[in-house]
CSV table of C-alpha atoms and ligand atoms in Angstrom, one decimal:
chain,number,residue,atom,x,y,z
C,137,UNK,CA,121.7,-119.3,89.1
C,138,UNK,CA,122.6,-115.7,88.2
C,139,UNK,CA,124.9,-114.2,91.2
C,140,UNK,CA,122.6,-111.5,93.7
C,141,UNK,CA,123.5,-108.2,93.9
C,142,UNK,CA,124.1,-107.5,97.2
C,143,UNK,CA,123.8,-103.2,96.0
C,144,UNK,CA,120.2,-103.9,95.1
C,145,UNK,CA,120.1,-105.4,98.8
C,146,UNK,CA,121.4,-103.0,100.7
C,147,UNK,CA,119.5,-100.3,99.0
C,148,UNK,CA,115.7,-101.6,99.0
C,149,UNK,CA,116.4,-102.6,103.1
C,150,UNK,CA,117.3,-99.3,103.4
C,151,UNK,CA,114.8,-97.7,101.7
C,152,UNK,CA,112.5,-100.1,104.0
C,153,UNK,CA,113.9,-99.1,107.1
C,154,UNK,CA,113.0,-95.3,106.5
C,155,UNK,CA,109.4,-96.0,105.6
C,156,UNK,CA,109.0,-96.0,101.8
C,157,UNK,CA,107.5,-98.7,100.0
C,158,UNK,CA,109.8,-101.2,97.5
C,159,UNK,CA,108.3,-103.0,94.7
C,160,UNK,CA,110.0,-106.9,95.1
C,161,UNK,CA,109.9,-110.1,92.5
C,162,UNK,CA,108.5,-113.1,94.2
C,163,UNK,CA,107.5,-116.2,92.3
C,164,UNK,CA,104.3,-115.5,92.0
C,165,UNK,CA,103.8,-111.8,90.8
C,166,UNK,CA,105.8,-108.3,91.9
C,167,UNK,CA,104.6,-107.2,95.5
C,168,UNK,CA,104.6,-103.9,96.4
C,169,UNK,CA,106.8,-104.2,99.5
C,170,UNK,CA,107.2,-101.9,103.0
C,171,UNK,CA,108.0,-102.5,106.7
C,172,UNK,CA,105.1,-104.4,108.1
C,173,UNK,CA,106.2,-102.8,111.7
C,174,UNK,CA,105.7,-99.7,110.4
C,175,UNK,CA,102.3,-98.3,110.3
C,176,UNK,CA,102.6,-95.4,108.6
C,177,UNK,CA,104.3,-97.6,106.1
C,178,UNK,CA,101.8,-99.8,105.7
C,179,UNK,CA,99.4,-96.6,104.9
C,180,UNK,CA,101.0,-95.4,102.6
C,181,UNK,CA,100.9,-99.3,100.3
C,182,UNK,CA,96.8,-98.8,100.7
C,183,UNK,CA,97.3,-95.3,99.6
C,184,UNK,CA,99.8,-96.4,96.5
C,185,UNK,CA,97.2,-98.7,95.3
C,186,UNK,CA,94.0,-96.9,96.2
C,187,UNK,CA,92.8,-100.1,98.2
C,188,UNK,CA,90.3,-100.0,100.6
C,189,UNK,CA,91.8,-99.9,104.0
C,190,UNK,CA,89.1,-103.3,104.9
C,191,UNK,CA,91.3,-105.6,102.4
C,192,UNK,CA,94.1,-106.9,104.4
C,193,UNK,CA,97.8,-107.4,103.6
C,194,UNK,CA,100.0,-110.9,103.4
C,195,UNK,CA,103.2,-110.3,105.4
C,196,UNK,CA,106.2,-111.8,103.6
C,197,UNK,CA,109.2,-113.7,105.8
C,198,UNK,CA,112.2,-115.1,105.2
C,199,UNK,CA,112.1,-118.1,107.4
C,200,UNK,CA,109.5,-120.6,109.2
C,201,UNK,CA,111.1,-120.0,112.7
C,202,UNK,CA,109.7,-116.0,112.6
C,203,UNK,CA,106.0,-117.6,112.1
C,204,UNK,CA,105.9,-117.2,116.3
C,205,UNK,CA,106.2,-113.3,115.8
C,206,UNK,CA,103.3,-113.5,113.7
C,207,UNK,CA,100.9,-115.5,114.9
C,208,UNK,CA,99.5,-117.8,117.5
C,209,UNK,CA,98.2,-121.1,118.2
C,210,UNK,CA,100.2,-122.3,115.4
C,211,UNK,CA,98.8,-125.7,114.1
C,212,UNK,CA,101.1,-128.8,113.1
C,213,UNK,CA,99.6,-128.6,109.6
C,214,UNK,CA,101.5,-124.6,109.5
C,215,UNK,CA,104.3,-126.3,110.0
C,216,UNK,CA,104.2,-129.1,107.8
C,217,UNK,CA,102.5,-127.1,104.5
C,218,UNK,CA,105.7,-124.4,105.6
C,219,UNK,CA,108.1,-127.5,105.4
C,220,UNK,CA,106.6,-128.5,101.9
C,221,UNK,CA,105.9,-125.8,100.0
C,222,UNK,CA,107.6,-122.6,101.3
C,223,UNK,CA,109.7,-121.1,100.2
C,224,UNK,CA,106.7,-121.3,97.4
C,225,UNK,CA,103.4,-120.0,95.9
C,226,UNK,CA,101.4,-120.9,99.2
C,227,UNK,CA,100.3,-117.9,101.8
C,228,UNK,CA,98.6,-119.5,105.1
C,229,UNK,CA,96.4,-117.8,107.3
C,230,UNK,CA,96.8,-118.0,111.3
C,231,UNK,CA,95.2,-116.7,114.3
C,232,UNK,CA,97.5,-113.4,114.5
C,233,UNK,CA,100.0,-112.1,117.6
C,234,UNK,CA,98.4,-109.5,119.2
C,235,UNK,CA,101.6,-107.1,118.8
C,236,UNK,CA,100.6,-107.3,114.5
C,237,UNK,CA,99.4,-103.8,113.4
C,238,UNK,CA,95.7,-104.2,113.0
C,239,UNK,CA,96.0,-102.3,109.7
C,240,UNK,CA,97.9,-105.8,108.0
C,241,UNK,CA,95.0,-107.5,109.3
C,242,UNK,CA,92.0,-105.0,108.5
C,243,UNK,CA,90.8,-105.5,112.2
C,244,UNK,CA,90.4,-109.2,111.7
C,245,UNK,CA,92.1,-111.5,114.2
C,246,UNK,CA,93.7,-113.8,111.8
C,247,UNK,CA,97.0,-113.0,109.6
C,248,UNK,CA,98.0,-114.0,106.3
C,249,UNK,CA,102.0,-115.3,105.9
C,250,UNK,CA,104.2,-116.2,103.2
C,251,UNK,CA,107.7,-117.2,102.4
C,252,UNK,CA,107.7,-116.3,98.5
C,253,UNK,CA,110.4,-118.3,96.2
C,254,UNK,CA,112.5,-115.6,94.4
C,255,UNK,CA,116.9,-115.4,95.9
C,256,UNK,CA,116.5,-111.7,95.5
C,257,UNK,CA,113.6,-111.3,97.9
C,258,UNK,CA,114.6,-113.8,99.6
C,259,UNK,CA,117.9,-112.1,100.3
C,260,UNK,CA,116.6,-108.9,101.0
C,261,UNK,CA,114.5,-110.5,103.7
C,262,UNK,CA,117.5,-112.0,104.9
C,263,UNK,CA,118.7,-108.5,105.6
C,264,UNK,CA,115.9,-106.4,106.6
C,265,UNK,CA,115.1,-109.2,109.2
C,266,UNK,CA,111.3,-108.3,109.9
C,267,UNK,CA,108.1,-108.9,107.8
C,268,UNK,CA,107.9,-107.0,104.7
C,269,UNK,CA,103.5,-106.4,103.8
C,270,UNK,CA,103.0,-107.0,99.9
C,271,UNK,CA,99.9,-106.8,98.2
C,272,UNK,CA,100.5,-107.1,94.4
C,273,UNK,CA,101.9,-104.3,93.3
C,274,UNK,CA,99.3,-103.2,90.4
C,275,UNK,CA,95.9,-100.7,91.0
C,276,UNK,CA,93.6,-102.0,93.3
C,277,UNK,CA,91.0,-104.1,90.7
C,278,UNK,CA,94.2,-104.7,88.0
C,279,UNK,CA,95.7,-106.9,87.0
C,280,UNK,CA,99.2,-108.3,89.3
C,281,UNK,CA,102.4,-107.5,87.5
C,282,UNK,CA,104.7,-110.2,86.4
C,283,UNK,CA,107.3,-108.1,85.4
C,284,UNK,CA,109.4,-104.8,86.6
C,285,UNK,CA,108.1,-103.2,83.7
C,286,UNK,CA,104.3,-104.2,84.5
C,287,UNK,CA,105.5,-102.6,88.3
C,288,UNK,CA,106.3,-99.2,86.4
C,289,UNK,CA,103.0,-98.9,84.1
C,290,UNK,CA,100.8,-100.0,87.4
C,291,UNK,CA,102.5,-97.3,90.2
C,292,UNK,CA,105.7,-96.1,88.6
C,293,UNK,CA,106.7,-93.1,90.4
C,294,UNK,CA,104.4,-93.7,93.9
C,295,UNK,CA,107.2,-96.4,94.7
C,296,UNK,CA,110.6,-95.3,95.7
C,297,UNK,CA,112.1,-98.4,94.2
C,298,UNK,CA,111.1,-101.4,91.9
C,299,UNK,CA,113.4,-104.3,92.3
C,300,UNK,CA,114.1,-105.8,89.0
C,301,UNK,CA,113.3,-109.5,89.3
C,302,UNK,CA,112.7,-110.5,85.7
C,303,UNK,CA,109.5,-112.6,84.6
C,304,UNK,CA,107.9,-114.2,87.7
C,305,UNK,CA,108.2,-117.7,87.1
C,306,UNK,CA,104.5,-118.8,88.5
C,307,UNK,CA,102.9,-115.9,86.9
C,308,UNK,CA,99.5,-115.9,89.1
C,309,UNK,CA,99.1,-115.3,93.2
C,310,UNK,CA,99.9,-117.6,95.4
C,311,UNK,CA,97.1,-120.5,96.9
C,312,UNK,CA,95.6,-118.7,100.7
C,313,UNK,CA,95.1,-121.3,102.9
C,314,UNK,CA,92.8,-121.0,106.3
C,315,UNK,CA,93.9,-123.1,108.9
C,316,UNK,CA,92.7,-121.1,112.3
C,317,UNK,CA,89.4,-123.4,112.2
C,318,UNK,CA,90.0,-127.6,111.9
C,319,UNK,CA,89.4,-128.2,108.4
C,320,UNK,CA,91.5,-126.0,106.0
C,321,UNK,CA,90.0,-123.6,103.8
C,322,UNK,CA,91.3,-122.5,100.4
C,323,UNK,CA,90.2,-118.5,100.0
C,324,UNK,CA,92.2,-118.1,97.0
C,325,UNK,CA,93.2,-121.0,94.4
C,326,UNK,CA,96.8,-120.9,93.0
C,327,UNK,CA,99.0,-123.7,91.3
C,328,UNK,CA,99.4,-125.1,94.4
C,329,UNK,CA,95.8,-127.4,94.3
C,330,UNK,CA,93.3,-128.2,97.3
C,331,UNK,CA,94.4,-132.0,96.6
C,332,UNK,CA,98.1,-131.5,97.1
C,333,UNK,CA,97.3,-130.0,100.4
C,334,UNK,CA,95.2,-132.4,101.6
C,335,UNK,CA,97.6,-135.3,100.3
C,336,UNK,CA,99.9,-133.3,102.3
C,337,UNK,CA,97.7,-132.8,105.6
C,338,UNK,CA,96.2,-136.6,105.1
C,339,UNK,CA,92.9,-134.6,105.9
C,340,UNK,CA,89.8,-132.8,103.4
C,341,UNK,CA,91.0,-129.4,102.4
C,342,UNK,CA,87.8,-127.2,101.7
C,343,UNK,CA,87.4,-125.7,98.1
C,344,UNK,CA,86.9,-121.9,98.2
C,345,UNK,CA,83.5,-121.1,98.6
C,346,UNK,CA,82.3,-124.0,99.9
C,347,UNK,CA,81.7,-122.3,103.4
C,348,UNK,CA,78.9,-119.9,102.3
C,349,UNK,CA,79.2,-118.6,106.0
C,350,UNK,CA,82.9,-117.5,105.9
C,351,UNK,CA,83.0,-113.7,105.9
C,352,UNK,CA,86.7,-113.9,105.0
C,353,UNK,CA,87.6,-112.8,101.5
C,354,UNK,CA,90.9,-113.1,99.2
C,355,UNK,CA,90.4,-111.5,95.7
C,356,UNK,CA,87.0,-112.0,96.1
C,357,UNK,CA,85.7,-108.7,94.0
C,358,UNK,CA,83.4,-108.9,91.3
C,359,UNK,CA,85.8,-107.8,89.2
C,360,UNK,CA,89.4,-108.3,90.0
C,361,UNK,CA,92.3,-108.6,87.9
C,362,UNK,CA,91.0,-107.3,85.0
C,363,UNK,CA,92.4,-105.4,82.1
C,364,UNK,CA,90.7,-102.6,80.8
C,365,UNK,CA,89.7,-104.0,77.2
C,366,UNK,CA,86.6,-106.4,77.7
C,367,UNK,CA,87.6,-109.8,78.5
C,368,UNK,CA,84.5,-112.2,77.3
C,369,UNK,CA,84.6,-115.9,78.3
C,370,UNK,CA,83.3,-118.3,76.3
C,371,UNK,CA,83.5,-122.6,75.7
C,372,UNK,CA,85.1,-123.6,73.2
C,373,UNK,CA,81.9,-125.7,71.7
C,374,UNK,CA,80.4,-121.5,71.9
C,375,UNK,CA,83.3,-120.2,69.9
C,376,UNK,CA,82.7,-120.0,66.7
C,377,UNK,CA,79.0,-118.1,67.3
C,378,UNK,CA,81.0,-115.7,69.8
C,379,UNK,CA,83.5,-115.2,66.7
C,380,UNK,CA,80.6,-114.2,64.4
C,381,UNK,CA,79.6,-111.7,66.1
C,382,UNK,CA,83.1,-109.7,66.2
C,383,UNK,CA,82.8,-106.8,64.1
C,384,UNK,CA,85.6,-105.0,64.8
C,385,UNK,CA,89.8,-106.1,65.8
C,386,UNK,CA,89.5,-108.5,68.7
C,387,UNK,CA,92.1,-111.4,70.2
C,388,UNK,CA,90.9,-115.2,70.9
C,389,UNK,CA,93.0,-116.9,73.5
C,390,UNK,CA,93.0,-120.7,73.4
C,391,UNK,CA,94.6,-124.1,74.3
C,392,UNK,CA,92.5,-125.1,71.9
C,393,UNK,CA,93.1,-126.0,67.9
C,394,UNK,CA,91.2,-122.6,66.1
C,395,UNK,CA,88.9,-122.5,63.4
C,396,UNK,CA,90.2,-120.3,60.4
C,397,UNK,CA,89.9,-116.6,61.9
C,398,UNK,CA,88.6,-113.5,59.6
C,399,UNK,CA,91.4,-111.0,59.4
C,400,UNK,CA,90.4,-108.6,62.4
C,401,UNK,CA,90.6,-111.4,64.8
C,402,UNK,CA,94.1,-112.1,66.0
C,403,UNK,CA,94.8,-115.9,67.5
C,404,UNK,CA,96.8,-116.0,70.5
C,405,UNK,CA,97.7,-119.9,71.2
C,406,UNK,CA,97.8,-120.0,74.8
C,407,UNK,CA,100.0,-123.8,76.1
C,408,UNK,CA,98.4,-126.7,76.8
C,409,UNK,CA,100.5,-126.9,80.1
C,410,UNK,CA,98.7,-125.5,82.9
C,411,UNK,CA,101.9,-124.2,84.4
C,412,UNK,CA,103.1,-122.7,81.4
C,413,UNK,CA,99.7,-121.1,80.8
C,414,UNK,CA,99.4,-119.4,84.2
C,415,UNK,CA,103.0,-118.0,83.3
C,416,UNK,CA,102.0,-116.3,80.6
C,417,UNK,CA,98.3,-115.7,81.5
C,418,UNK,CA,99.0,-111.9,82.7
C,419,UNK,CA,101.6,-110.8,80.6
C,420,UNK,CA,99.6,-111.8,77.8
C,421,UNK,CA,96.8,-109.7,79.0
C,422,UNK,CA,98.8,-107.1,79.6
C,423,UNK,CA,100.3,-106.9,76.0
C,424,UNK,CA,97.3,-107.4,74.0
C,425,UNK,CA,95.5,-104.9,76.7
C,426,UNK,CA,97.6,-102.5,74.7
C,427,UNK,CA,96.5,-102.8,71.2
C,428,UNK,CA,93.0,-101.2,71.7
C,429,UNK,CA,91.1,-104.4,70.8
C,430,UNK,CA,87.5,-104.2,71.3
C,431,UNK,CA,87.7,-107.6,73.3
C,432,UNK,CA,90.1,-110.1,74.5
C,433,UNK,CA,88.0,-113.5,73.8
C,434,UNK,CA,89.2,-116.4,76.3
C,435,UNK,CA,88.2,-119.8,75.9
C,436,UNK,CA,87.4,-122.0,78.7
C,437,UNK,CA,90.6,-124.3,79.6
C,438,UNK,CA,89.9,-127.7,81.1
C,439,UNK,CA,88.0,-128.3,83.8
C,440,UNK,CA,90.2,-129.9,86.4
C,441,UNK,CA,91.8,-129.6,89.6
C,442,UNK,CA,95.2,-128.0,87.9
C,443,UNK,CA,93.3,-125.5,85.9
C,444,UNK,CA,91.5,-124.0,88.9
C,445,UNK,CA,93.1,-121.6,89.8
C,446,UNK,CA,93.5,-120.6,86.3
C,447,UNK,CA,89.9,-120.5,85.5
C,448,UNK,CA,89.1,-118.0,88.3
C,449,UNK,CA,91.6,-115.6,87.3
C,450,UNK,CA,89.7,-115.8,83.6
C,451,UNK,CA,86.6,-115.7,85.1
C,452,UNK,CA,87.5,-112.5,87.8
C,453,UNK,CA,88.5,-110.8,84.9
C,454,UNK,CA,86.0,-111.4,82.6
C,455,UNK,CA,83.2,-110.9,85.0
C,456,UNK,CA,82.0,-107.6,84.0
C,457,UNK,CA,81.6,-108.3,80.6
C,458,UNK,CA,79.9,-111.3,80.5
C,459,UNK,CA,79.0,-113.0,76.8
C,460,UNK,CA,75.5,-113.4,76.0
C,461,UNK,CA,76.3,-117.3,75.0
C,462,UNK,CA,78.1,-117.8,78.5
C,463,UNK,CA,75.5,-116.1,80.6
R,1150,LIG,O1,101.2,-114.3,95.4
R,1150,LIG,C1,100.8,-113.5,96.2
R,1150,LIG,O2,100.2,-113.9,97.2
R,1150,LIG,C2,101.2,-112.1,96.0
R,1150,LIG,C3,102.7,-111.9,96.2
R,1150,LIG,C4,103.2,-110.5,96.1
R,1150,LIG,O3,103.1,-112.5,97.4
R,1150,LIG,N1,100.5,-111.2,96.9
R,1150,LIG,C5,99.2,-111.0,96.8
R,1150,LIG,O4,98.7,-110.1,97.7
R,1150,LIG,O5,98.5,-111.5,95.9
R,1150,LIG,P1,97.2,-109.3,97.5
R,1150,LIG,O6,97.1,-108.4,98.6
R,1150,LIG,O7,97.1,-108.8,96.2
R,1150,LIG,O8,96.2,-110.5,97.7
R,1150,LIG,C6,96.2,-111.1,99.0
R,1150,LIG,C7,94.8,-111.6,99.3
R,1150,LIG,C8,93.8,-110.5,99.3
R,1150,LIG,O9,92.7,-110.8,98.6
R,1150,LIG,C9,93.4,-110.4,100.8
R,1150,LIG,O10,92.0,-110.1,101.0
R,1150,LIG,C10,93.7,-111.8,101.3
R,1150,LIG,O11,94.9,-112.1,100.6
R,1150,LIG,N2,94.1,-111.7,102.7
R,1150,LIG,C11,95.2,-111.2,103.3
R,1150,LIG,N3,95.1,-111.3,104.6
R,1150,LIG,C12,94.0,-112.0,104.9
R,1150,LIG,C13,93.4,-112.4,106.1
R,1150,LIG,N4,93.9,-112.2,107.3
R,1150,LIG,N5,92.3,-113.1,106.0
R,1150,LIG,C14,91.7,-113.4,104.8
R,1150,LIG,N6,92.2,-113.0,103.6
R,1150,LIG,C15,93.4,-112.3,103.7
R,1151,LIG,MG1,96.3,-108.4,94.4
């Protein structure tokens, strides 16, 4: 493992510590870091990102033992997700402490909290020593960067510093877990599936969704994480009609075997390996989001459990530009 730079350290928990915002590799994507005992702080990460002040923030920590400043009425099952999976991809939502700033929260009584996987963060949580807020660090509606460069296209100089973290090794957000009611709740899907939980728990984890009553929300916008060329998505049995219809340069994305393409339409072979896709997923987007293209075509991976959190990334950001075969 490549040695930390204890400079980098020093200077991002310093920077924290006066009140500007730090953008910080995690596993997952970049987070745009500050002081989550800080309000003004914390403002100013809503302001960076022109996010509604209503979509609360996930509070970062370094270790298991500060969940008790955070929250309350900690269930076992905290406990033994944050024993198996953290440091990892997996934020879990609690009923909060009353001393959290109800700006992290949005108002709401519960919190969300998260011990990401990356040594540099993980250091500089280490020496900062409270809760760091981090909402990815991209435009509110954009896609989350995976790199430092991504950081510096998305806010560049509204942050004071962008840690330089390399390519997240996940490459989508983490899996949000509800556990302030009995049964579990997935809000968000992430590579770390409803059925590992509940192998975990020995107990029914609920899909998202499934609890058309819940009026909690995690990236649950119409159209989130998209880029700003069209993303259509279509099946792969749908393909070839969608393809006729491209008249001008576009991009198919696909696990799949193509057909010949016509020369305006570039392939991008995506791996068959739903870890290895989700890796590349956004820096992919990103790239070809880049080469004016009059649409990014996606076709449909696999329908199972491993793929789901992939397939509602594809489908938030393809959800404004729906294909007429796919309607
Ligand atoms: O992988 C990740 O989770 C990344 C990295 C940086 O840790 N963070 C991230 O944060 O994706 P953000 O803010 O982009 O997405 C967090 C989601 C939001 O959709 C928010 O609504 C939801 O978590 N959330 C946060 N606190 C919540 C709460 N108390 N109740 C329900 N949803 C919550
Ligand atoms: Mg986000």
């Amino acid at each position: 493992m490549k040695k930390i730079n204890y400079q980098i350290i020093k200077k991002a928990a310093t920077l924290l510590h006066a009140g500007e915002l730090v953008a910080f590799p995690t596993e997952t994507v970049y987070g745009l870091g500050a002081d989550a005992s800080n309000t003004q702080a914390i403002e100013r990460v809503f302001i960076a990102k022109a996010r509604p002040f209503m979509h609360p923030l996930i509070v970062h920590l370094a270790a298991m033992e500060q969940l008790e400043l955070w929250a309350t009425d900690i269930p076992a099952a905290a406990y033994m997700l944050g024993a198996a999976f953290w440091p990892g991809p997996l934020t879990i939502i609690l009923k909060k402490h009353h001393l959290v700033d109800p700006l992290i929260t949005a108002g709401q009584d519960l919190v969300a909290l998260r011990i990401p996987d990356h040594p540099i963060t993980l250091a500089l949580l280490q020496e900062f020593g409270r809760g760091i807020v981090g909402p990815s660090a991209n435009r509110f509606c954009r896609i989350s960067p995976t790199t430092a460069a991504a950081v510096r296209e998305e806010l560049g100089s509204k942050v004071a510093y962008i840690i330089p973290g390399g390519n997240c090794a996940v490459g989508i957000e983490s899996t949000i877990v509800d556990l302030s009611d009995a049964t579990p709740v997935i809000l968000r899907p992430g590579m770390i599936t409803a059925e590992k939980l509940s192998l975990l728990l020995q107990q029914p984890v609920a899909p998202p969704h499934s609890n058309p009553s819940t009026t909690r929300s995690a990236g649950m916008h119409k159209v989130h994480y998209a880029p700003e060329t069209p993303v259509l998505l279509v099946d792969y049995s749908e393909l070839s009609q969608c393809l006729a219809q491209q008249k001008t340069a576009c991009a198919v994305l696909s696990v799949h075997q193509l057909p010949d393409l016509a020369p305006h339409i570039l392939a991008v072979p995506m791996p068959h390996n739903p870890q290895k896709f989700a890796q590349l997923l956004y820096r992919t987007l990103r790239r070809l989001d880049k080469k004016n293209f009059s649409a990014i075509i996606l076709v449909a991976p696999p329908q199972t459990q491993e793929w789901a959190a992939i397939t509602d990334r594809i489908k938030k950001a393809s959800n404004q530009f729906i294909a007429p075969e796919t309607k």
